[in-house]
Amino acid sequence: MFPPTKTAFALYQEEILNGHILSYKESLDSILKGIIAPQTITEFAGDSGSGKTQTCLQLCISVQLPKCCGGLQGEALYISTNNNFSSQRVRELSKNFVEHYKSLDGKTKSVDFNEDFILKHIHYIKVKDCSELIACIHLLGNYLSGKDVKLVVIDSVSFPIRLLDTKIRKLVLSRLLLELRNLASLYQFAVILTNDLTTRVNEGKSYVTPSFGDSFYHLVNSRVMFSKRNTYFHAQIVKSTFYERKEAIFFI
Amino acid sequence: MSRLSPNMHTFFNADIIELLNSKKIYTVVDFINSDARTLEKITRATFRVGNIGSTKPFNKNFFCSTQKLLRLLQVYFIKLRHYRNRDKKSIKTVIDMLLEGGLFTANIYEICGLPATGKTLFCLTLVKNVISNTKDNVYYLDTKRDFSAQQLKLMLNIDNKVRRTRGCNEQNFSKKINNRKDLITSLFEIKQSLIEGLKLRLIIIDSLPALYLQSSDHIENNSFLNNMVNILRYLTVEFNTVVVITNLITLWNEGSFKTQERYIENISCGKYWYNIPNVRLKFSKNSENKCQVTLLKTMKIPPDVRHCEVQLTKEGIKENKYG
């Protein structure tokens, strides 16, 4: 069987219909427009405490909005490897979200939103190590059938992969991303991976860069770098399919 | 390396070929290398029927040495024809000057660079130029879902010469490639379409490392690359097309923290692949949206100036006017 051929026009129509996910924070959305779309893999990289997990939780809520409001009217799947998920925090965020949503114009309200509705549509899987993560991705196809999941978050992908030997990391990551991409085409969901930073040494100088090097950077579609300044958070797109590099400041 | 097909021998009907494919025997070479007993088991044919490898049809088509001389002469004439048929597919004058005229048919071009240096943007710019200036088609084989039809449409809209963007978008065919078998199968499909009369100018494979990194077995990797290159060379020479492949550069540090050696830039996909492309362009980022393009390998005598600067914008790759 040949892989199907599509014209660019057909792909364009598909991309417009698929839409993209926004975070419902104006400043962050100015750079996230069009980045987190179905079938793409986005990487959130940054130090601990720079806002990656909080943004992921926010996106798990906003994906449930109807398409006219910046969501995909779907559910979210949160795969946690580092225990950063906090259901209390999600409840807090959804409470603020619901209040904001109610203040919108009545014509846009097609779904009856409340906190329980939002929490029921965020699925949570906890994995302990790399073999569990790989098994989870293998069996994800069966898990997703019957559900309308539009966003899969893996927080964080670096934690289990670091436990592996350096020689097989590249291979494992490449196969993992391949599986995710195949599933994403089948079920039309977006993938977000969280990564942390590591130090590299070049000519006596050291610099800080996201983990797993250039081959991993090559395989993801976009990368957003998060950092925390004194009182605010900073996000910057360093790689994307749209060539408008921007930075944004946001608060949590 | 030809795929098994019904017109090779009466033994090969569609069912037999499907059975062989399910056991990973796709090409003539795979068939000949397989054990006779295995073939017997798969196809349930007797040894006499299965002993096809020594019959004349194969010898005639693939192993005849008297035709080699004729082929050599044909190659010489093909080279002249391709030189006259060159097409200017590149973007702005600086890269055209670097390539001494543009992209020539019957060649494999490689675009390499560190991640996020503008390789996919260059491919999109090439697509935009071909479909807006000619009526020819472009095939984009996407292994990473990096192809953004919205970005292409934006670039076509900004380019004032193009009025009918819909028509232009239908000249670009895109395939999503998941694994190596998909890529080889797609190339065979392209070959079939070309035989049936498709006007194709450009085939872009973005990117090769996404397929290469799926396996760490060097033998498997090299045989896949060999197979792919054979088909690509056939397509470029026989049908006057250009092939552009995107590759990756990675940084390697041979030392450790104590020795603090410098990083070495390593082109991905191995030593076998290193010698395959006819022309190699390296993209490296100087600053936020400026990029330096260096000519690493060329099929002719290298020019005096081997690099140029371009800008990465939402309209595509543009000449850097500000020095």
Coordinates of C-alpha atoms in Angstrom, one line a residue:
Chain A
M1 CA 0.0 0.0 0.0
F2 CA 1.3 3.4 -0.9
P3 CA 1.2 6.3 1.6
P4 CA -1.6 8.6 0.4
T5 CA -0.6 11.6 -1.8
K6 CA -2.3 14.9 -1.0
T7 CA -2.1 18.2 -2.7
A8 CA -0.9 21.2 -0.7
F9 CA -4.4 22.7 -1.1
A10 CA -6.0 19.6 0.5
L11 CA -3.4 19.8 3.3
Y12 CA -4.2 23.5 3.8
Q13 CA -7.9 22.8 4.2
E14 CA -7.1 20.0 6.7
E15 CA -4.8 22.3 8.7
I16 CA -7.4 25.1 8.9
L17 CA -10.1 22.6 9.9
N18 CA -7.8 21.0 12.6
G19 CA -7.1 24.4 14.2
H20 CA -4.6 24.9 17.0
I21 CA -4.7 25.2 20.8
L22 CA -4.2 28.5 22.6
S23 CA -3.5 28.9 26.3
Y24 CA -6.1 31.5 27.0
K25 CA -3.4 33.9 28.2
E26 CA -3.2 36.8 25.8
S27 CA 0.5 37.4 26.0
L28 CA 1.4 33.7 25.6
D29 CA -1.1 33.3 22.8
S30 CA 0.7 36.0 20.7
I31 CA 3.5 33.5 20.2
L32 CA 1.6 30.2 20.4
K33 CA -0.7 30.9 17.5
G34 CA -0.5 28.0 15.1
I35 CA 2.3 26.2 17.0
I36 CA 0.4 23.6 19.0
A37 CA -1.6 21.9 16.2
P38 CA -2.8 18.3 15.7
Q39 CA 0.0 16.0 14.4
T40 CA 2.8 18.2 15.6
I41 CA 5.2 17.7 18.5
T42 CA 6.0 20.8 20.6
E43 CA 8.8 20.8 23.1
F44 CA 8.7 23.0 26.2
A45 CA 12.2 23.4 27.6
G46 CA 13.3 25.3 30.6
D47 CA 14.7 25.2 34.1
S48 CA 12.6 23.8 37.0
G49 CA 10.1 26.4 38.1
S50 CA 10.0 28.2 34.8
G51 CA 6.3 27.6 34.2
K52 CA 6.3 24.6 31.8
T53 CA 4.0 22.4 33.9
Q54 CA 1.6 25.3 34.7
T55 CA 1.3 26.1 31.0
C56 CA 0.7 22.4 30.2
L57 CA -2.1 22.3 32.8
Q58 CA -3.6 25.5 31.3
L59 CA -3.5 23.9 27.9
C60 CA -5.2 20.8 29.2
I61 CA -8.1 23.0 30.2
S62 CA -8.2 25.2 27.1
V63 CA -8.2 22.3 24.7
Q64 CA -11.7 21.5 25.9
L65 CA -13.1 24.8 24.6
P66 CA -15.0 25.0 21.3
K67 CA -12.9 25.8 18.2
C68 CA -14.2 29.4 18.0
C69 CA -12.6 30.1 21.4
G70 CA -9.2 28.7 20.7
G71 CA -9.7 25.0 21.7
L72 CA -10.4 21.8 19.9
Q73 CA -13.4 20.7 21.8
G74 CA -11.6 17.5 22.9
E75 CA -10.1 15.8 25.9
A76 CA -6.6 15.9 27.3
L77 CA -4.2 13.1 28.3
Y78 CA -1.5 13.9 30.9
I79 CA 1.3 11.4 31.2
S80 CA 3.3 12.2 34.3
T81 CA 6.8 10.9 35.0
N82 CA 7.9 13.3 37.7
N83 CA 4.8 13.8 40.0
N84 CA 4.4 17.4 39.0
F85 CA 0.7 17.1 38.4
S86 CA -1.4 18.6 41.0
S87 CA -5.2 18.1 40.9
Q88 CA -5.7 21.0 43.3
R89 CA -4.0 23.4 41.0
V90 CA -6.0 22.1 38.1
R91 CA -9.2 22.8 40.1
E92 CA -8.0 26.3 40.9
L93 CA -7.2 27.0 37.2
S94 CA -10.5 25.6 36.0
K95 CA -12.4 27.7 38.5
N96 CA -10.8 30.9 37.1
F97 CA -11.4 29.6 33.6
V98 CA -15.1 29.0 34.2
E99 CA -15.6 32.5 35.6
H100 CA -13.9 34.0 32.6
Y101 CA -15.8 31.8 30.2
K102 CA -19.2 32.8 31.7
S103 CA -18.4 36.4 31.1
L104 CA -18.1 35.8 27.4
D105 CA -20.9 36.8 25.0
G106 CA -23.8 34.3 25.2
K107 CA -23.7 33.4 21.5
T108 CA -20.3 31.6 21.8
K109 CA -21.5 29.3 24.6
S110 CA -22.2 26.0 23.1
V111 CA -20.9 23.8 25.9
D112 CA -22.0 24.0 29.5
F113 CA -18.7 24.4 31.3
N114 CA -18.1 23.8 35.0
E115 CA -15.2 22.6 37.1
D116 CA -16.3 18.9 37.2
F117 CA -16.8 18.8 33.5
I118 CA -13.3 20.1 32.9
L119 CA -11.7 17.7 35.4
K120 CA -13.6 14.7 34.0
H121 CA -12.1 15.3 30.6
I122 CA -8.4 15.4 31.7
H123 CA -7.1 11.8 31.8
Y124 CA -4.0 11.1 33.9
I125 CA -1.5 8.3 33.6
K126 CA 1.5 8.0 35.9
V127 CA 4.6 6.2 34.7
K128 CA 7.6 5.4 36.8
D129 CA 10.4 4.6 34.3
C130 CA 11.3 4.3 30.7
S131 CA 10.0 0.8 30.1
E132 CA 6.6 1.9 31.5
L133 CA 6.6 5.0 29.3
I134 CA 7.4 2.9 26.2
A135 CA 4.6 0.4 27.1
C136 CA 2.2 3.3 27.7
I137 CA 2.9 4.7 24.2
H138 CA 2.6 1.3 22.6
L139 CA -0.8 0.7 24.2
L140 CA -2.0 4.2 23.7
G141 CA -3.9 3.3 20.5
N142 CA -6.2 1.0 22.4
Y143 CA -6.6 3.5 25.3
L144 CA -7.6 6.3 23.0
S145 CA -10.2 4.5 20.9
G146 CA -13.6 5.7 22.1
K147 CA -12.3 8.9 23.6
D148 CA -11.8 12.2 21.8
V149 CA -8.4 13.1 23.0
K150 CA -6.9 16.2 21.3
L151 CA -3.9 16.8 23.4
V152 CA -1.3 14.5 24.9
V153 CA 1.2 16.0 27.4
I154 CA 4.3 14.0 28.5
D155 CA 5.7 15.7 31.6
S156 CA 8.6 15.2 31.5
V157 CA 10.2 13.2 28.8
S158 CA 13.7 13.8 30.1
F159 CA 13.2 12.1 33.4
P160 CA 12.8 8.5 32.3
I161 CA 15.2 8.8 29.3
R162 CA 18.0 10.0 31.5
L163 CA 17.9 6.7 33.3
L164 CA 19.0 5.0 30.1
D165 CA 22.5 4.4 28.8
T166 CA 23.6 7.3 26.6
K167 CA 24.2 4.9 23.6
I168 CA 20.6 3.9 23.3
R169 CA 18.9 7.2 24.1
K170 CA 18.9 8.4 20.5
L171 CA 17.3 5.2 19.3
V172 CA 14.7 5.1 22.0
L173 CA 13.7 8.8 21.6
S174 CA 13.5 8.4 17.8
R175 CA 11.2 5.4 18.1
L176 CA 9.1 7.0 20.8
L177 CA 8.6 10.1 18.7
L178 CA 7.8 7.9 15.6
E179 CA 5.1 6.1 17.5
L180 CA 3.6 9.3 18.8
R181 CA 3.6 10.8 15.4
N182 CA 1.8 7.7 13.9
L183 CA -0.8 7.8 16.7
A184 CA -1.2 11.6 16.3
S185 CA -2.0 11.2 12.6
L186 CA -4.5 8.5 13.3
Y187 CA -6.3 10.2 16.2
Q188 CA -5.5 13.8 15.3
F189 CA -4.0 15.0 18.6
A190 CA -1.2 17.5 19.4
V191 CA 1.8 16.4 21.5
I192 CA 3.6 18.4 24.1
L193 CA 6.8 17.2 25.6
T194 CA 8.5 18.8 28.6
N195 CA 12.3 18.8 28.7
D196 CA 14.9 20.2 31.1
L197 CA 18.2 21.8 30.7
T198 CA 21.7 20.4 30.7
T199 CA 25.2 21.9 30.4
R200 CA 27.5 21.5 27.4
V201 CA 31.1 22.5 27.2
N202 CA 32.7 23.9 24.1
E203 CA 36.2 25.4 24.0
G204 CA 36.5 25.9 27.7
K205 CA 33.1 27.7 27.9
S206 CA 30.0 26.1 29.2
Y207 CA 26.5 26.9 28.2
V208 CA 23.1 25.7 29.2
T209 CA 20.9 23.9 26.6
P210 CA 17.9 21.6 26.6
S211 CA 18.8 17.9 27.0
F212 CA 19.3 15.2 24.4
G213 CA 21.1 17.2 21.9
D214 CA 20.7 17.9 18.3
S215 CA 19.0 14.8 17.0
F216 CA 16.1 15.2 19.4
Y217 CA 15.9 18.9 18.6
H218 CA 15.7 17.9 14.9
L219 CA 12.8 15.5 15.5
V220 CA 10.5 17.9 17.3
N221 CA 8.5 20.4 15.2
S222 CA 8.7 23.4 17.6
R223 CA 10.5 24.4 20.7
V224 CA 9.5 27.0 23.3
M225 CA 12.1 28.0 25.9
F226 CA 10.7 29.0 29.3
S227 CA 12.5 31.0 31.9
K228 CA 11.7 32.8 35.1
R229 CA 12.8 36.3 35.6
N230 CA 12.3 38.1 39.0
T231 CA 8.6 38.5 39.1
Y232 CA 7.5 37.3 35.7
F233 CA 7.9 34.4 33.3
H234 CA 9.4 34.6 29.9
A235 CA 8.7 32.3 26.9
Q236 CA 10.5 32.4 23.6
I237 CA 9.9 30.4 20.4
V238 CA 13.3 29.1 19.1
K239 CA 12.1 26.7 16.5
S240 CA 8.8 26.7 14.6
T241 CA 7.2 26.1 11.3
F242 CA 6.1 29.7 11.2
Y243 CA 9.0 32.1 10.9
E244 CA 8.0 34.8 13.2
R245 CA 10.1 34.5 16.2
K246 CA 8.7 36.2 19.2
E247 CA 9.1 36.4 22.9
A248 CA 6.4 36.9 25.5
I249 CA 6.1 37.7 29.1
F250 CA 3.4 36.2 31.2
F251 CA 2.3 35.7 34.7
I252 CA 0.9 32.6 36.4
Chain B
M1 CA 17.1 -3.1 -7.7
S2 CA 13.8 -4.0 -9.2
R3 CA 10.7 -5.0 -7.3
L4 CA 9.1 -8.3 -8.0
S5 CA 6.3 -7.8 -10.5
P6 CA 3.9 -10.0 -12.5
N7 CA 5.5 -9.1 -15.8
M8 CA 8.8 -10.7 -14.8
H9 CA 7.7 -14.4 -14.9
T10 CA 4.5 -16.4 -15.1
F11 CA 5.2 -17.7 -11.6
F12 CA 4.8 -14.2 -10.1
N13 CA 1.1 -13.6 -9.8
A14 CA -0.3 -11.0 -7.4
D15 CA -1.0 -13.6 -4.6
I16 CA 2.5 -15.0 -4.7
I17 CA 4.0 -11.5 -4.6
E18 CA 1.9 -10.6 -1.6
L19 CA 3.0 -13.7 0.3
L20 CA 6.6 -12.9 -0.5
N21 CA 6.2 -9.3 0.6
S22 CA 4.7 -10.4 3.9
K23 CA 8.0 -12.2 4.5
K24 CA 10.0 -9.1 3.6
I25 CA 11.1 -10.3 0.2
Y26 CA 10.4 -7.2 -2.0
T27 CA 13.1 -7.1 -4.7
V28 CA 14.8 -9.4 -7.1
V29 CA 18.0 -9.4 -5.0
D30 CA 16.0 -10.4 -1.9
F31 CA 14.4 -13.2 -3.9
I32 CA 17.8 -14.5 -5.2
N33 CA 19.4 -14.3 -1.7
S34 CA 16.6 -16.3 0.0
D35 CA 17.0 -19.9 0.7
A36 CA 15.2 -22.3 -1.7
R37 CA 13.5 -24.1 1.2
T38 CA 12.2 -20.8 2.6
L39 CA 10.7 -19.9 -0.8
E40 CA 9.2 -23.3 -1.0
K41 CA 7.5 -22.9 2.3
I42 CA 6.3 -19.4 1.6
T43 CA 5.0 -20.0 -1.9
R44 CA 4.2 -23.7 -1.6
A45 CA 5.8 -24.3 -4.9
T46 CA 8.0 -27.3 -5.8
F47 CA 11.7 -26.8 -6.2
R48 CA 11.6 -27.1 -10.0
V49 CA 9.2 -24.2 -10.2
G50 CA 11.0 -22.3 -7.5
N51 CA 14.3 -22.5 -9.3
I52 CA 13.8 -19.4 -11.2
G53 CA 17.0 -17.6 -10.4
S54 CA 19.0 -19.3 -13.1
T55 CA 16.5 -18.8 -15.9
K56 CA 17.2 -16.5 -18.8
P57 CA 14.7 -13.7 -18.2
F58 CA 16.7 -12.4 -15.2
N59 CA 20.0 -12.8 -17.0
K60 CA 18.7 -10.9 -20.0
N61 CA 17.5 -8.0 -17.9
F62 CA 20.1 -7.6 -15.2
F63 CA 23.3 -9.5 -15.8
C64 CA 24.0 -9.0 -19.5
S65 CA 27.5 -7.5 -19.8
T66 CA 27.5 -6.8 -23.5
Q67 CA 25.1 -3.9 -23.1
K68 CA 27.5 -2.1 -20.7
L69 CA 29.4 -0.4 -23.5
L70 CA 26.2 0.9 -25.0
R71 CA 25.2 2.2 -21.5
L72 CA 28.5 4.1 -21.1
L73 CA 27.9 6.0 -24.4
Q74 CA 24.3 6.7 -23.3
V75 CA 25.5 8.1 -20.0
Y76 CA 27.7 10.6 -21.9
F77 CA 24.9 11.8 -24.1
I78 CA 22.6 12.1 -21.1
K79 CA 25.0 14.3 -19.3
L80 CA 25.1 16.7 -22.3
R81 CA 21.3 16.7 -22.4
H82 CA 21.0 17.6 -18.8
Y83 CA 23.4 20.4 -19.0
R84 CA 21.3 22.0 -21.7
N85 CA 18.1 21.3 -19.7
R86 CA 19.2 23.0 -16.6
D87 CA 16.4 24.8 -14.7
K88 CA 16.8 27.8 -12.5
K89 CA 14.9 26.6 -9.4
S90 CA 16.8 28.4 -6.7
I91 CA 15.6 31.5 -5.0
K92 CA 17.5 34.7 -5.0
T93 CA 20.6 35.6 -7.0
V94 CA 23.1 34.9 -4.2
I95 CA 22.4 31.3 -3.8
D96 CA 22.0 30.9 -7.6
M97 CA 25.5 32.4 -7.9
L98 CA 26.8 30.0 -5.3
L99 CA 25.3 27.1 -7.3
E100 CA 26.5 28.6 -10.6
G101 CA 23.2 28.9 -12.2
G102 CA 20.7 27.1 -10.1
L103 CA 19.7 23.5 -9.5
F104 CA 20.7 21.2 -12.3
T105 CA 18.6 18.2 -13.2
A106 CA 20.1 14.7 -12.8
N107 CA 21.7 15.7 -9.5
I108 CA 21.1 15.0 -5.8
Y109 CA 21.4 18.1 -3.6
E110 CA 21.8 17.9 0.1
I111 CA 20.9 20.7 2.5
C112 CA 22.6 20.1 5.9
G113 CA 22.8 22.2 9.0
L114 CA 22.2 22.2 12.8
P115 CA 18.6 22.1 13.9
A116 CA 16.5 25.2 13.4
T117 CA 18.8 26.9 10.9
G118 CA 16.2 27.3 8.1
K119 CA 16.5 24.0 6.1
T120 CA 12.7 23.5 5.9
L121 CA 12.2 27.1 5.1
F122 CA 14.6 26.8 2.2
C123 CA 12.7 23.7 0.9
L124 CA 9.4 25.6 1.1
T125 CA 11.0 28.5 -0.8
L126 CA 12.1 26.2 -3.5
V127 CA 8.6 24.7 -3.8
K128 CA 7.1 28.2 -3.9
N129 CA 9.5 29.3 -6.7
V130 CA 8.9 26.2 -8.8
I131 CA 5.1 26.2 -8.6
S132 CA 4.8 30.0 -9.1
N133 CA 7.2 30.2 -12.0
T134 CA 6.5 27.0 -13.9
K135 CA 3.6 24.7 -14.5
D136 CA 5.6 21.7 -13.2
N137 CA 4.8 19.6 -10.2
V138 CA 6.7 19.1 -7.0
Y139 CA 6.7 16.1 -4.7
Y140 CA 7.3 16.8 -1.0
L141 CA 8.1 13.6 1.0
D142 CA 7.6 14.7 4.6
T143 CA 9.0 12.4 7.4
K144 CA 8.5 14.8 10.4
R145 CA 5.2 16.6 9.6
D146 CA 7.2 19.8 9.1
F147 CA 5.5 20.8 5.9
S148 CA 3.1 23.6 6.7
A149 CA 0.6 24.3 3.9
Q150 CA -0.4 27.5 5.7
Q151 CA 3.1 28.8 5.6
L152 CA 3.3 28.0 1.9
K153 CA 0.1 29.8 1.2
L154 CA 1.3 32.8 3.1
M155 CA 4.5 32.9 1.0
L156 CA 2.5 32.6 -2.2
N157 CA 0.1 35.3 -1.1
I158 CA 2.9 37.7 -0.3
D159 CA 4.5 37.1 -3.7
N160 CA 2.5 39.5 -5.8
K161 CA 3.1 37.8 -9.1
V162 CA 0.9 34.8 -8.0
R163 CA -2.8 35.4 -8.2
R164 CA -4.3 31.9 -8.3
T165 CA -2.8 30.3 -5.2
R166 CA -5.3 27.4 -5.3
G167 CA -4.0 26.4 -8.7
C168 CA -0.5 26.6 -7.5
N169 CA -1.2 24.6 -4.4
E170 CA -2.5 21.8 -6.6
Q171 CA 0.9 21.5 -8.3
N172 CA 2.5 20.4 -5.0
F173 CA 2.0 16.8 -4.0
S174 CA 2.8 15.9 -0.4
K175 CA 3.2 12.5 1.2
K176 CA 3.6 11.7 4.8
I177 CA 6.4 9.1 5.3
N178 CA 6.4 7.1 8.5
N179 CA 9.2 4.6 7.9
R180 CA 11.7 3.4 5.3
K181 CA 9.3 1.0 3.5
D182 CA 6.9 3.9 3.0
L183 CA 9.7 6.0 1.4
I184 CA 10.8 3.3 -1.0
T185 CA 7.2 2.5 -1.9
S186 CA 6.5 6.2 -2.5
L187 CA 9.5 6.5 -4.8
F188 CA 8.3 3.5 -6.8
E189 CA 4.9 5.2 -7.1
I190 CA 6.5 8.4 -8.3
K191 CA 8.4 6.4 -10.9
Q192 CA 5.1 4.9 -12.1
S193 CA 3.4 8.3 -12.3
L194 CA 6.4 9.7 -14.2
I195 CA 6.2 6.8 -16.7
E196 CA 2.5 7.6 -17.1
G197 CA 3.3 11.2 -18.0
L198 CA 3.4 13.3 -14.8
K199 CA 5.4 16.5 -15.3
L200 CA 7.6 16.5 -12.2
R201 CA 10.6 18.7 -11.6
L202 CA 11.5 18.5 -8.0
I203 CA 11.4 15.9 -5.3
I204 CA 12.1 17.0 -1.8
I205 CA 12.8 14.5 1.0
D206 CA 12.5 16.3 4.4
S207 CA 14.3 14.8 6.3
L208 CA 16.6 11.8 6.0
P209 CA 17.8 11.5 9.6
A210 CA 14.3 10.9 10.9
L211 CA 14.3 7.6 8.9
Y212 CA 18.0 6.8 9.5
L213 CA 17.8 7.2 13.3
Q214 CA 15.0 4.6 13.6
S215 CA 17.6 1.8 13.5
S216 CA 21.1 1.4 14.9
D217 CA 22.0 -1.5 12.7
H218 CA 24.5 -0.2 10.2
I219 CA 24.0 -3.0 7.7
E220 CA 20.3 -2.4 7.5
N221 CA 20.8 1.4 7.3
N222 CA 23.3 1.1 4.5
S223 CA 21.2 -1.3 2.5
F224 CA 18.3 1.1 2.8
L225 CA 20.4 4.1 1.8
N226 CA 21.8 2.1 -1.1
N227 CA 18.3 1.1 -2.3
M228 CA 17.0 4.7 -2.0
V229 CA 20.0 6.2 -3.8
N230 CA 19.7 3.8 -6.7
I231 CA 16.0 4.7 -7.2
L232 CA 16.8 8.4 -6.8
R233 CA 19.6 8.4 -9.4
Y234 CA 17.3 6.6 -11.8
L235 CA 14.6 9.1 -11.3
T236 CA 16.8 12.1 -11.7
V237 CA 18.6 10.9 -14.9
E238 CA 15.7 9.3 -16.7
F239 CA 13.1 11.9 -16.0
N240 CA 15.0 15.1 -15.7
T241 CA 14.2 15.8 -12.1
V242 CA 16.1 17.3 -9.2
V243 CA 16.2 15.7 -5.8
V244 CA 16.8 17.8 -2.7
I245 CA 17.4 16.0 0.6
T246 CA 17.6 17.6 4.1
N247 CA 20.2 16.2 6.5
L248 CA 21.3 17.1 10.0
I249 CA 24.6 18.2 11.5
T250 CA 25.3 17.2 15.1
L251 CA 28.0 18.4 17.4
W252 CA 30.3 15.8 18.8
N253 CA 32.8 16.2 21.6
E254 CA 35.4 13.5 21.6
G255 CA 37.0 14.5 24.8
S256 CA 35.5 14.9 28.3
F257 CA 35.1 17.7 30.8
K258 CA 38.8 17.6 31.7
T259 CA 40.2 17.7 28.2
Q260 CA 37.7 20.4 27.0
E261 CA 38.1 19.8 23.3
R262 CA 36.3 21.7 20.7
Y263 CA 33.1 20.4 19.2
I264 CA 33.3 18.7 15.9
E265 CA 30.5 19.1 13.4
N266 CA 29.4 15.7 12.1
I267 CA 27.1 15.2 9.1
S268 CA 24.4 12.6 10.0
C269 CA 23.6 9.3 8.2
G270 CA 27.0 7.9 8.1
K271 CA 30.1 7.7 6.0
Y272 CA 28.4 5.9 3.1
W273 CA 25.9 8.8 2.7
Y274 CA 28.7 11.4 3.0
N275 CA 29.8 10.7 -0.6
I276 CA 26.4 10.3 -2.2
P277 CA 25.1 13.9 -2.9
N278 CA 26.5 15.7 -5.9
V279 CA 26.2 19.1 -4.2
R280 CA 26.1 19.9 -0.5
L281 CA 24.9 23.2 1.0
K282 CA 25.4 23.9 4.7
F283 CA 23.2 26.3 6.6
S284 CA 24.5 27.9 9.8
K285 CA 22.8 30.6 11.8
N286 CA 24.7 33.8 12.5
S287 CA 22.1 35.7 14.4
E288 CA 18.4 35.5 15.0
N289 CA 17.2 35.6 11.4
K290 CA 20.4 35.7 9.4
C291 CA 21.9 32.6 8.0
Q292 CA 25.1 31.7 6.2
V293 CA 25.0 29.3 3.3
T294 CA 28.2 27.5 2.5
L295 CA 29.0 25.3 -0.5
L296 CA 30.7 22.3 1.0
K297 CA 30.7 20.1 -2.1
T298 CA 30.2 20.7 -5.7
M299 CA 30.3 18.7 -8.9
K300 CA 32.4 21.2 -10.7
I301 CA 35.5 23.2 -9.8
P302 CA 34.5 25.1 -6.7
P303 CA 34.0 28.8 -7.2
D304 CA 36.1 31.5 -5.5
V305 CA 33.3 32.6 -3.2
R306 CA 31.9 29.7 -1.3
H307 CA 29.4 31.3 1.0
C308 CA 26.7 33.8 1.1
E309 CA 24.3 35.4 3.6
V310 CA 20.6 35.2 3.5
Q311 CA 17.7 36.2 5.7
L312 CA 15.0 34.0 7.2
T313 CA 11.7 35.7 7.0
K314 CA 8.1 34.6 6.9
E315 CA 8.2 35.2 3.1
G316 CA 10.9 32.6 2.7
I317 CA 14.7 32.9 2.3
K318 CA 15.6 36.3 1.1
E319 CA 18.9 38.0 0.1
N320 CA 20.6 39.8 2.9
K321 CA 20.6 43.4 1.8
Y322 CA 22.2 44.8 4.9
G323 CA 25.7 43.2 4.5

